Coordinates of C-alpha atoms and ligand atoms in Angstrom, one line a residue:
M1163 CA 159.3 -46.7 -45.7
K1164 CA 156.9 -49.4 -46.5
E1165 CA 158.2 -52.9 -46.9
A1166 CA 159.8 -53.1 -50.4
P1167 CA 158.4 -55.8 -52.8
G1168 CA 160.7 -58.7 -53.5
I1169 CA 161.3 -60.0 -50.0
T1170 CA 161.9 -63.4 -51.5
G1171 CA 163.6 -62.6 -54.8
L1172 CA 161.0 -62.1 -57.5
I1173 CA 158.0 -63.3 -55.6
L1174 CA 156.5 -59.9 -55.1
N1175 CA 154.4 -58.5 -52.3
E1176 CA 150.9 -57.5 -53.1
P1177 CA 148.6 -55.1 -51.3
L1178 CA 144.8 -55.1 -51.5
L1179 CA 143.3 -53.5 -54.5
W1180 CA 141.8 -50.9 -52.2
E1181 CA 145.3 -49.9 -51.0
K1182 CA 146.6 -49.8 -54.5
G1183 CA 143.8 -47.7 -56.1
K1184 CA 144.4 -44.0 -56.9
K1185 CA 141.5 -41.7 -57.7
G1186 CA 141.2 -41.1 -61.4
R1187 CA 142.9 -44.2 -62.7
R1188 CA 141.0 -46.1 -65.3
G1189 CA 141.3 -49.6 -66.6
F1190 CA 139.3 -49.1 -69.8
S1191 CA 137.9 -46.4 -72.0
L1192 CA 134.2 -46.2 -72.7
P1193 CA 133.0 -44.9 -76.0
R1194 CA 131.4 -41.5 -75.9
R1195 CA 128.0 -41.6 -74.3
D1196 CA 125.1 -41.2 -76.8
V1197 CA 122.2 -41.3 -74.3
D1198 CA 121.2 -38.8 -71.6
F1199 CA 123.0 -38.7 -68.3
C1200 CA 121.1 -40.6 -65.6
P1201 CA 122.4 -40.6 -62.0
L1202 CA 122.5 -43.8 -60.1
D1203 CA 120.0 -44.5 -57.4
E1204 CA 120.9 -42.2 -54.5
N1205 CA 121.5 -45.2 -52.2
L1206 CA 124.1 -46.5 -54.7
T1207 CA 126.4 -43.5 -55.0
S1208 CA 130.1 -44.2 -55.7
K1209 CA 130.7 -43.4 -52.0
T1210 CA 128.8 -46.4 -50.7
L1211 CA 130.2 -48.6 -53.5
D1212 CA 133.8 -47.6 -52.6
F1213 CA 135.4 -49.3 -55.6
P1214 CA 139.1 -48.5 -56.0
D1215 CA 140.2 -46.8 -59.3
L1216 CA 142.7 -48.9 -61.0
S1217 CA 144.6 -49.1 -64.3
E1218 CA 144.7 -52.2 -66.5
V1219 CA 148.3 -52.8 -65.4
D1220 CA 147.4 -52.5 -61.7
V1221 CA 144.8 -55.2 -62.2
I1222 CA 146.8 -57.5 -64.4
R1223 CA 149.8 -57.4 -62.0
H1224 CA 147.6 -57.9 -58.9
Y1225 CA 146.1 -61.1 -60.1
T1226 CA 149.2 -62.4 -61.8
R1227 CA 151.3 -61.9 -58.7
L1228 CA 148.7 -63.5 -56.5
S1229 CA 148.6 -66.5 -58.9
Q1230 CA 152.3 -66.9 -58.3
W1231 CA 151.9 -67.4 -54.6
N1232 CA 150.0 -70.6 -55.3
F1233 CA 151.7 -73.9 -54.7
G1234 CA 149.9 -76.7 -56.4
V1235 CA 150.4 -80.1 -57.8
D1236 CA 151.2 -78.4 -61.1
T1237 CA 154.1 -76.7 -59.4
G1238 CA 155.7 -79.5 -57.5
M1239 CA 155.4 -82.6 -55.3
Y1240 CA 152.4 -82.3 -53.0
P1241 CA 152.7 -85.5 -50.8
L1242 CA 149.6 -84.8 -48.7
G1243 CA 148.6 -88.1 -47.2
S1244 CA 144.9 -89.0 -47.1
C1245 CA 144.2 -86.5 -49.8
T1246 CA 145.6 -88.1 -53.0
M1247 CA 147.0 -84.9 -54.6
K1248 CA 147.8 -86.6 -57.9
Y1249 CA 148.4 -84.8 -61.2
N1250 CA 145.2 -84.4 -63.1
P1251 CA 145.8 -84.7 -66.9
K1252 CA 144.7 -81.4 -68.6
I1253 CA 142.9 -83.3 -71.4
N1254 CA 140.2 -84.1 -68.9
E1255 CA 139.7 -80.4 -68.1
K1256 CA 139.5 -79.8 -71.8
Q1257 CA 136.7 -82.3 -72.2
A1258 CA 134.7 -80.8 -69.4
R1259 CA 135.1 -77.4 -71.0
L1260 CA 133.5 -78.6 -74.3
Q1261 CA 130.7 -76.2 -75.1
G1262 CA 128.1 -79.0 -75.2
F1263 CA 129.0 -80.0 -71.6
A1264 CA 129.9 -76.7 -70.1
G1265 CA 126.9 -75.0 -71.5
A1266 CA 124.4 -77.8 -70.8
H1267 CA 121.5 -76.4 -68.7
P1268 CA 120.1 -78.7 -66.0
L1269 CA 116.5 -77.5 -66.8
L1270 CA 116.7 -78.7 -70.4
P1271 CA 114.3 -81.5 -71.2
H1272 CA 115.9 -84.9 -71.3
T1273 CA 115.3 -85.1 -75.1
L1274 CA 117.9 -82.3 -75.5
S1275 CA 120.3 -83.7 -72.9
Q1276 CA 120.9 -87.1 -74.3
G1277 CA 124.7 -86.8 -74.5
A1278 CA 125.0 -85.6 -70.9
L1279 CA 122.6 -88.3 -69.6
K1280 CA 124.5 -91.0 -71.6
L1281 CA 127.8 -89.9 -70.1
M1282 CA 126.3 -90.1 -66.5
F1283 CA 124.7 -93.5 -67.3
E1284 CA 128.0 -94.9 -68.6
L1285 CA 130.0 -93.4 -65.8
E1286 CA 127.8 -95.1 -63.3
R1287 CA 128.4 -98.4 -65.0
L1288 CA 132.2 -97.8 -65.0
L1289 CA 132.2 -97.0 -61.3
A1290 CA 130.1 -100.0 -60.6
E1291 CA 132.6 -102.2 -62.4
I1292 CA 135.6 -100.7 -60.7
T1293 CA 134.0 -101.1 -57.2
G1294 CA 132.3 -104.5 -57.9
M1295 CA 128.9 -103.0 -57.0
D1296 CA 125.6 -103.1 -58.8
A1297 CA 124.2 -99.5 -58.9
V1298 CA 125.5 -96.0 -58.5
S1299 CA 124.3 -92.5 -57.7
L1300 CA 126.4 -89.6 -58.8
Q1301 CA 124.5 -87.1 -56.8
P1302 CA 126.6 -86.5 -53.6
A1303 CA 128.9 -83.5 -53.9
A1304 CA 131.8 -84.8 -51.8
G1305 CA 133.0 -87.8 -49.9
A1306 CA 131.4 -86.6 -46.7
Q1307 CA 128.0 -86.2 -48.4
G1308 CA 128.5 -89.7 -49.9
E1309 CA 128.9 -91.0 -46.4
L1310 CA 125.7 -89.2 -45.2
T1311 CA 123.9 -90.8 -48.2
G1312 CA 125.3 -94.2 -47.2
M1313 CA 124.0 -93.7 -43.6
L1314 CA 120.6 -92.7 -44.9
L1315 CA 120.6 -95.8 -47.2
I1316 CA 121.5 -98.1 -44.2
H1317 CA 118.7 -96.5 -42.2
A1318 CA 116.2 -96.9 -45.1
F1319 CA 117.2 -100.5 -45.5
H1320 CA 116.6 -101.4 -41.9
K1321 CA 113.4 -99.4 -41.8
S1322 CA 112.0 -101.3 -44.8
K1323 CA 112.4 -104.4 -42.7
G1324 CA 110.7 -102.8 -39.7
I1325 CA 114.0 -102.7 -37.8
R1326 CA 115.4 -99.9 -35.7
R1327 CA 119.1 -99.9 -34.9
S1328 CA 121.0 -97.2 -33.1
K1329 CA 124.8 -97.8 -33.5
I1330 CA 127.5 -97.8 -36.1
I1331 CA 131.0 -99.3 -35.6
I1332 CA 133.8 -97.0 -36.5
P1333 CA 137.5 -97.9 -36.3
D1334 CA 140.0 -95.5 -34.6
T1335 CA 141.8 -95.0 -37.9
A1336 CA 138.6 -93.4 -39.5
H1337 CA 138.6 -90.0 -41.1
G1338 CA 136.7 -87.5 -38.9
T1339 CA 133.9 -87.3 -41.4
N1340 CA 132.9 -91.0 -40.7
P1341 CA 131.6 -90.5 -37.1
S1342 CA 130.2 -87.1 -38.0
S1343 CA 128.1 -88.6 -40.9
A1344 CA 126.9 -91.4 -38.7
A1345 CA 126.0 -89.0 -35.9
L1346 CA 124.3 -86.6 -38.3
C1347 CA 122.0 -89.5 -39.3
G1348 CA 121.2 -90.2 -35.6
Y1349 CA 123.5 -93.1 -35.1
R1350 CA 125.8 -93.5 -32.2
P1351 CA 129.4 -94.2 -33.3
V1352 CA 131.0 -97.1 -31.5
H1353 CA 134.8 -96.8 -31.6
V1354 CA 136.9 -99.8 -32.2
K1355 CA 140.7 -99.9 -31.7
S1356 CA 142.9 -101.3 -34.5
N1357 CA 145.3 -104.0 -33.5
E1358 CA 149.1 -103.7 -33.1
Q1359 CA 149.4 -104.3 -36.9
G1360 CA 147.3 -101.2 -37.6
V1361 CA 144.3 -103.0 -38.9
L1362 CA 141.0 -104.2 -37.5
S1363 CA 140.9 -107.6 -35.9
V1364 CA 138.0 -110.0 -36.3
E1365 CA 137.8 -110.5 -32.5
A1366 CA 137.4 -106.7 -31.9
I1367 CA 134.5 -106.5 -34.2
A1368 CA 132.9 -109.7 -33.0
E1369 CA 133.0 -108.3 -29.5
V1370 CA 131.0 -105.1 -30.3
M1371 CA 128.7 -106.2 -33.2
N1372 CA 125.2 -106.9 -32.0
E1373 CA 121.6 -106.6 -33.0
D1374 CA 121.4 -102.9 -32.1
T1375 CA 124.2 -102.1 -34.5
A1376 CA 123.2 -100.9 -38.0
G1377 CA 126.6 -101.6 -39.6
I1378 CA 130.2 -100.7 -39.8
M1379 CA 132.2 -98.0 -41.7
V1380 CA 135.6 -99.1 -42.9
T1381 CA 138.1 -97.3 -44.9
N1382 CA 140.2 -99.6 -47.1
P1383 CA 143.1 -99.2 -47.4
N1384 CA 142.7 -97.5 -44.0
T1385 CA 144.1 -94.1 -43.1
L1386 CA 147.4 -95.6 -41.9
G1387 CA 147.8 -96.7 -45.5
L1388 CA 147.4 -100.3 -44.6
F1389 CA 145.1 -102.9 -46.2
E1390 CA 142.3 -104.1 -44.0
K1391 CA 143.2 -107.7 -44.6
N1392 CA 140.5 -109.1 -42.3
L1393 CA 137.7 -107.3 -44.0
K1394 CA 136.0 -110.3 -45.6
E1395 CA 135.7 -112.1 -42.2
I1396 CA 134.6 -108.9 -40.5
A1397 CA 131.9 -108.4 -43.1
E1398 CA 130.6 -111.9 -42.5
I1399 CA 130.3 -111.2 -38.8
V1400 CA 128.5 -107.9 -39.4
H1401 CA 126.2 -109.5 -42.0
S1402 CA 125.4 -112.5 -39.8
K1403 CA 124.0 -110.1 -37.2
G1404 CA 121.9 -108.3 -39.8
G1405 CA 124.2 -105.2 -40.2
L1406 CA 125.6 -103.6 -43.3
V1407 CA 129.2 -102.8 -44.4
Y1408 CA 130.0 -99.2 -45.5
G1409 CA 133.3 -98.8 -47.4
D1410 CA 134.9 -95.4 -47.4
G1411 CA 136.6 -95.4 -50.8
A1412 CA 138.6 -92.2 -50.4
N1413 CA 141.7 -94.3 -50.7
M1414 CA 140.7 -96.0 -54.0
N1415 CA 143.8 -94.7 -55.6
A1416 CA 145.6 -97.6 -54.1
I1417 CA 143.4 -100.4 -55.3
M1418 CA 141.9 -99.5 -58.7
G1419 CA 141.6 -102.6 -60.8
M1420 CA 143.1 -104.6 -58.0
V1421 CA 140.4 -105.0 -55.4
Q1422 CA 136.6 -104.8 -55.8
M1423 CA 135.2 -103.8 -52.4
G1424 CA 131.9 -105.4 -53.5
Q1425 CA 133.6 -108.8 -53.6
I1426 CA 135.0 -108.6 -50.1
G1427 CA 131.8 -107.7 -48.3
A1428 CA 131.0 -104.0 -48.8
D1429 CA 127.3 -103.2 -49.3
I1430 CA 127.8 -99.5 -50.0
M1431 CA 130.9 -97.4 -50.7
H1432 CA 131.6 -93.9 -51.8
L1433 CA 134.3 -92.7 -54.2
N1434 CA 135.9 -89.3 -54.2
L1435 CA 136.1 -88.4 -57.9
H1436 CA 138.2 -85.3 -56.8
K1437 CA 140.8 -87.6 -55.2
T1438 CA 141.0 -90.6 -57.5
F1439 CA 139.4 -89.6 -60.8
S1440 CA 141.0 -86.5 -62.0
T1441 CA 139.5 -83.4 -60.5
P1442 CA 141.9 -81.0 -58.9
H1443 CA 141.1 -80.3 -55.3
G1444 CA 142.3 -78.5 -52.2
G1445 CA 141.0 -75.1 -53.0
G1446 CA 137.4 -75.9 -52.1
G1447 CA 136.2 -76.3 -55.7
P1448 CA 133.4 -78.6 -56.7
G1449 CA 133.8 -82.3 -55.8
S1450 CA 131.8 -85.5 -56.3
G1451 CA 131.3 -88.4 -54.0
P1452 CA 129.3 -91.0 -55.9
V1453 CA 127.7 -93.8 -53.8
C1454 CA 127.9 -97.3 -55.1
V1455 CA 125.6 -100.0 -53.7
K1456 CA 124.8 -103.7 -54.0
K1457 CA 121.4 -104.8 -55.4
H1458 CA 119.6 -104.9 -52.1
L1459 CA 120.2 -101.2 -51.5
E1460 CA 119.4 -100.0 -55.0
P1461 CA 115.7 -99.2 -54.4
F1462 CA 116.7 -96.6 -51.7
L1463 CA 119.2 -94.6 -53.9
P1464 CA 118.6 -90.9 -54.3
V1465 CA 116.4 -89.6 -57.1
P1466 CA 116.3 -88.6 -59.9
R1467 CA 118.2 -91.6 -61.4
V1468 CA 119.4 -91.9 -64.9
A1469 CA 117.8 -94.8 -66.7
Q1470 CA 117.9 -96.2 -70.2
E1471 CA 114.6 -96.7 -72.0
S1472 CA 115.1 -98.5 -75.4
D1473 CA 117.2 -96.0 -77.4
R1474 CA 117.2 -93.0 -75.1
Y1475 CA 118.1 -91.9 -71.6
V1476 CA 115.6 -90.5 -69.1
L1477 CA 115.6 -89.2 -65.6
S1478 CA 113.4 -91.2 -63.4
E1479 CA 111.8 -90.3 -60.0
D1480 CA 109.9 -93.5 -59.9
F1481 CA 111.6 -95.1 -56.9
P1482 CA 109.0 -95.0 -54.1
E1483 CA 111.5 -96.2 -51.5
S1484 CA 114.2 -93.6 -52.4
I1485 CA 115.8 -91.5 -49.7
G1486 CA 115.0 -88.5 -51.9
R1487 CA 117.2 -85.8 -53.3
L1488 CA 120.6 -84.7 -51.9
H1489 CA 121.7 -82.1 -54.3
A1490 CA 120.2 -79.6 -56.7
F1491 CA 119.7 -81.2 -60.1
F1492 CA 122.1 -84.1 -60.6
G1493 CA 125.3 -83.3 -58.8
N1494 CA 128.5 -81.6 -60.0
F1495 CA 128.4 -82.5 -63.7
G1496 CA 131.8 -81.1 -64.7
V1497 CA 133.5 -83.4 -62.2
M1498 CA 131.7 -86.4 -63.8
V1499 CA 132.9 -85.4 -67.3
K1500 CA 136.5 -85.3 -66.0
A1501 CA 136.2 -88.7 -64.3
Y1502 CA 134.6 -90.3 -67.4
S1503 CA 137.3 -88.8 -69.6
Y1504 CA 140.0 -90.1 -67.2
I1505 CA 138.7 -93.6 -66.9
Q1506 CA 138.1 -94.0 -70.6
S1507 CA 141.5 -92.6 -71.6
M1508 CA 143.3 -94.7 -69.1
G1509 CA 141.5 -98.0 -69.7
P1510 CA 141.4 -100.9 -67.2
D1511 CA 145.1 -101.8 -67.6
N1512 CA 146.4 -98.3 -66.9
L1513 CA 144.1 -97.7 -64.0
K1514 CA 145.5 -100.8 -62.4
K1515 CA 149.0 -99.7 -63.3
A1516 CA 148.3 -96.2 -61.7
S1517 CA 147.4 -98.0 -58.4
Q1518 CA 150.4 -100.3 -58.6
L1519 CA 152.7 -97.3 -59.1
A1520 CA 151.1 -95.3 -56.3
V1521 CA 151.8 -98.3 -53.9
L1522 CA 155.3 -98.8 -55.3
N1523 CA 156.1 -95.1 -54.8
A1524 CA 154.8 -95.1 -51.2
N1525 CA 156.8 -98.2 -50.3
Y1526 CA 159.9 -96.8 -51.9
I1527 CA 159.6 -93.7 -49.6
Q1528 CA 158.8 -95.8 -46.6
E1529 CA 161.9 -98.1 -47.1
M1530 CA 164.3 -95.2 -47.9
L1531 CA 163.2 -93.1 -44.9
K1532 CA 162.8 -95.7 -42.2
G1533 CA 165.6 -95.1 -39.8
T1534 CA 165.6 -91.4 -40.7
L1535 CA 162.1 -91.0 -39.4
H1536 CA 160.3 -93.4 -37.0
L1537 CA 158.0 -95.7 -38.9
A1538 CA 154.8 -96.2 -37.0
Y1539 CA 153.9 -99.6 -38.4
D1540 CA 156.7 -101.5 -40.0
R1541 CA 155.0 -103.5 -42.7
P1542 CA 154.4 -103.0 -46.4
C1543 CA 152.1 -100.1 -47.0
M1544 CA 149.6 -99.3 -49.7
H1545 CA 149.5 -95.8 -51.2
E1546 CA 150.8 -93.8 -48.2
C1547 CA 153.2 -94.3 -45.3
V1548 CA 153.0 -92.9 -41.8
F1549 CA 156.0 -91.8 -39.8
S1550 CA 156.4 -89.9 -36.6
D1551 CA 158.8 -87.5 -34.9
K1552 CA 159.8 -89.9 -32.2
L1553 CA 163.5 -89.9 -33.3
Q1554 CA 163.7 -86.1 -33.5
Q1555 CA 161.9 -85.5 -30.1
P1556 CA 165.2 -85.8 -28.1
H1557 CA 166.5 -82.8 -30.0
K1558 CA 163.3 -80.9 -29.2
V1559 CA 162.3 -80.9 -32.9
M1560 CA 158.7 -81.8 -33.7
T1561 CA 156.7 -82.9 -36.7
L1562 CA 155.5 -79.3 -37.3
D1563 CA 159.1 -78.0 -37.5
M1564 CA 160.1 -80.6 -40.0
A1565 CA 157.0 -79.9 -42.1
K1566 CA 157.8 -76.2 -42.2
R1567 CA 161.5 -76.9 -43.0
L1568 CA 160.4 -79.0 -46.0
M1569 CA 159.1 -75.8 -47.6
D1570 CA 162.6 -74.3 -47.6
Y1571 CA 163.6 -77.3 -49.7
G1572 CA 160.8 -76.6 -52.1
F1573 CA 158.3 -79.3 -51.1
H1574 CA 154.8 -79.0 -50.0
P1575 CA 154.7 -80.6 -46.5
P1576 CA 153.0 -83.9 -46.0
T1577 CA 149.9 -84.3 -43.9
V1578 CA 150.8 -83.8 -40.2
Y1579 CA 149.3 -85.0 -36.9
F1580 CA 146.9 -87.3 -38.8
P1581 CA 145.9 -90.1 -38.3
L1582 CA 145.3 -89.3 -34.7
I1583 CA 146.4 -92.7 -33.4
V1584 CA 150.0 -92.0 -34.3
N1585 CA 151.6 -89.3 -32.1
G1586 CA 153.2 -86.6 -34.1
A1587 CA 152.2 -88.3 -37.4
I1588 CA 153.9 -87.5 -40.7
M1589 CA 151.7 -89.0 -43.4
I1590 CA 153.3 -89.1 -46.9
E1591 CA 151.3 -90.0 -50.0
P1592 CA 153.5 -89.5 -53.1
T1593 CA 150.9 -90.7 -55.7
E1594 CA 151.7 -92.5 -58.9
T1595 CA 152.5 -89.3 -60.8
E1596 CA 155.9 -88.6 -59.1
S1597 CA 159.0 -89.8 -60.9
K1598 CA 161.8 -91.6 -59.1
E1599 CA 164.0 -88.5 -59.5
D1600 CA 161.5 -86.4 -57.7
L1601 CA 161.0 -89.0 -55.0
D1602 CA 164.7 -89.1 -54.5
L1603 CA 164.9 -85.4 -54.1
F1604 CA 162.2 -85.5 -51.5
I1605 CA 163.9 -88.3 -49.6
E1606 CA 167.2 -86.4 -49.7
A1607 CA 165.4 -83.3 -48.3
C1608 CA 163.9 -85.4 -45.4
K1609 CA 167.3 -86.8 -44.6
A1610 CA 169.0 -83.4 -44.7
I1611 CA 166.3 -82.1 -42.3
S1612 CA 166.8 -85.0 -40.0
N1613 CA 170.6 -84.2 -39.9
E1614 CA 169.7 -80.6 -39.1
A1615 CA 167.5 -81.7 -36.3
Q1616 CA 170.5 -83.2 -34.6
Q1617 CA 173.1 -80.6 -35.5
T1618 CA 171.4 -77.2 -35.9
P1619 CA 167.9 -77.7 -34.5
Q1620 CA 167.4 -73.9 -34.3
L1621 CA 167.2 -73.9 -38.1
L1622 CA 164.1 -76.0 -38.0
L1623 CA 162.5 -74.1 -35.2
E1624 CA 162.7 -70.9 -37.3
A1625 CA 161.6 -72.5 -40.5
P1626 CA 160.4 -71.7 -43.1
Q1627 CA 163.1 -69.1 -43.8
K1628 CA 162.9 -68.9 -47.6
C1629 CA 159.1 -68.5 -47.9
K1630 CA 157.2 -65.4 -48.4
V1631 CA 155.4 -65.9 -45.2
R1632 CA 157.5 -67.2 -42.2
R1633 CA 156.3 -69.2 -39.2
M1634 CA 152.9 -68.1 -38.3
D1635 CA 151.2 -67.9 -35.0
E1636 CA 148.7 -70.7 -35.7
T1637 CA 146.7 -70.1 -32.5
A1638 CA 146.2 -66.4 -33.4
A1639 CA 145.4 -67.4 -37.0
A1640 CA 142.6 -69.7 -35.8
R1641 CA 141.3 -67.5 -33.0
R1642 CA 141.7 -64.0 -34.6
P1643 CA 141.6 -64.6 -38.3
C1644 CA 142.2 -61.5 -40.5
L1645 CA 139.9 -62.1 -43.3
A1646 CA 140.6 -58.8 -45.1
G1647 CA 144.1 -59.9 -46.3
Ligands
PLP2140 C1 138.9 -87.1 -47.9 C2 138.3 -88.2 -47.1 C3 136.9 -88.1 -46.8 C4 136.0 -87.0 -47.0 O1 135.9 -86.6 -48.4 P1 135.5 -85.1 -48.8 O2 135.3 -85.2 -50.3 O3 136.6 -84.3 -48.4 O4 134.2 -84.8 -48.1 C5 136.4 -89.2 -46.1 N1 137.2 -90.3 -45.7 C6 138.5 -90.3 -46.1 C7 139.3 -91.5 -45.7 C8 139.1 -89.3 -46.7 O5 140.4 -89.3 -47.0

């Protein structure tokens, strides 16, 4: 007998539609044909097409069941550090779906796109204000593409001065995309170690910064969830040797309305609208990584740029020093609508409050769990905290086992084994949208798991037990992926 559905209560199994189909089933009834029969092209017979025959119920159940396998931030806590999986208010989705926005065609002349252009223009101004920068391009489609844009801007800046530089300084806490973006642009990443407090020291930068170094990429707060408190002095050193400072703003959720990176030395920074400004992410949907720059880099920004001419908005290509175009048309417009709607509906005070709550929530978890889990850097954190499995290792229980066991308690696991500088890292980012009650449940679950690690470690090694899919062979999944289902 085949495996019965319902292996975990009412979360049902679901075969492929091809396995489910039965010859002769129909999902709809066509009206009687009133034209002559005309066979399909011979190469396109139903044999080669091989579509399953399905009833309406087959199809409805198939997709509804699959949708119930999803775990998302709308289902429960999703404390994935470094990713900012916060709740995205549905009103922003609704605005993006308005017919005038959703149906706008990028090839319409600007005279018929005034509303969309105005929104882009104003969003650029809002992001400039939030970051303390002077000009913005909304074109890049993701953080990583924003970084690449930033590297191209740095290159264009030096080139305009007739200077060639070959290196970029990158701290050991950086996201992997940082060195990749630098390398893609032809720069050699120079790695710098963080100090024992988990941040960059002025001395470490002074030692490596020289006239062959084009600049530095710094994430602030960094990927340990710590504020780079020496950044202002570091920026002065980099600037004094003719370099530029790139700020990776993926962690902006911690500092909205609190810190303007432009004021503490950044020349360029990207934001991830899909992390901080209300676009759901994680499933590979469209993103947006606007790049914000100081005045001296504005001439190099990608084209076309949205400009205001008396009472109308136009798209201008008239920037002879521009690095050119990075994306078809103007970027992912729907994401911009959501960010605009989010920022306007929150207002400056509430954006600031969101950051304060994100930091408060992370510090609450850090304080409540230290001792249960080993805290990598024992000092107040920003929006995320980083633990390790050091205290569980004597019981032969590792980070992965605890992460899997959390699923049995109904929580999406946190980010694991990142950042790389913490062995067996467990990186928790609760975000501002979790209530104290939910944080407490999560904390209780972590404590219960830590007890299990001492008393019944086998439970953890076999976790998850209550999920539809149990522990997977991750090596096989990576080496021999089964893409058919
Ligand atoms: C997510 C992230 C990135 C990359 O952003 P994408 O939009 O995923 O390309 C870069 N840096 C940091 C610190 C991040 O967290």
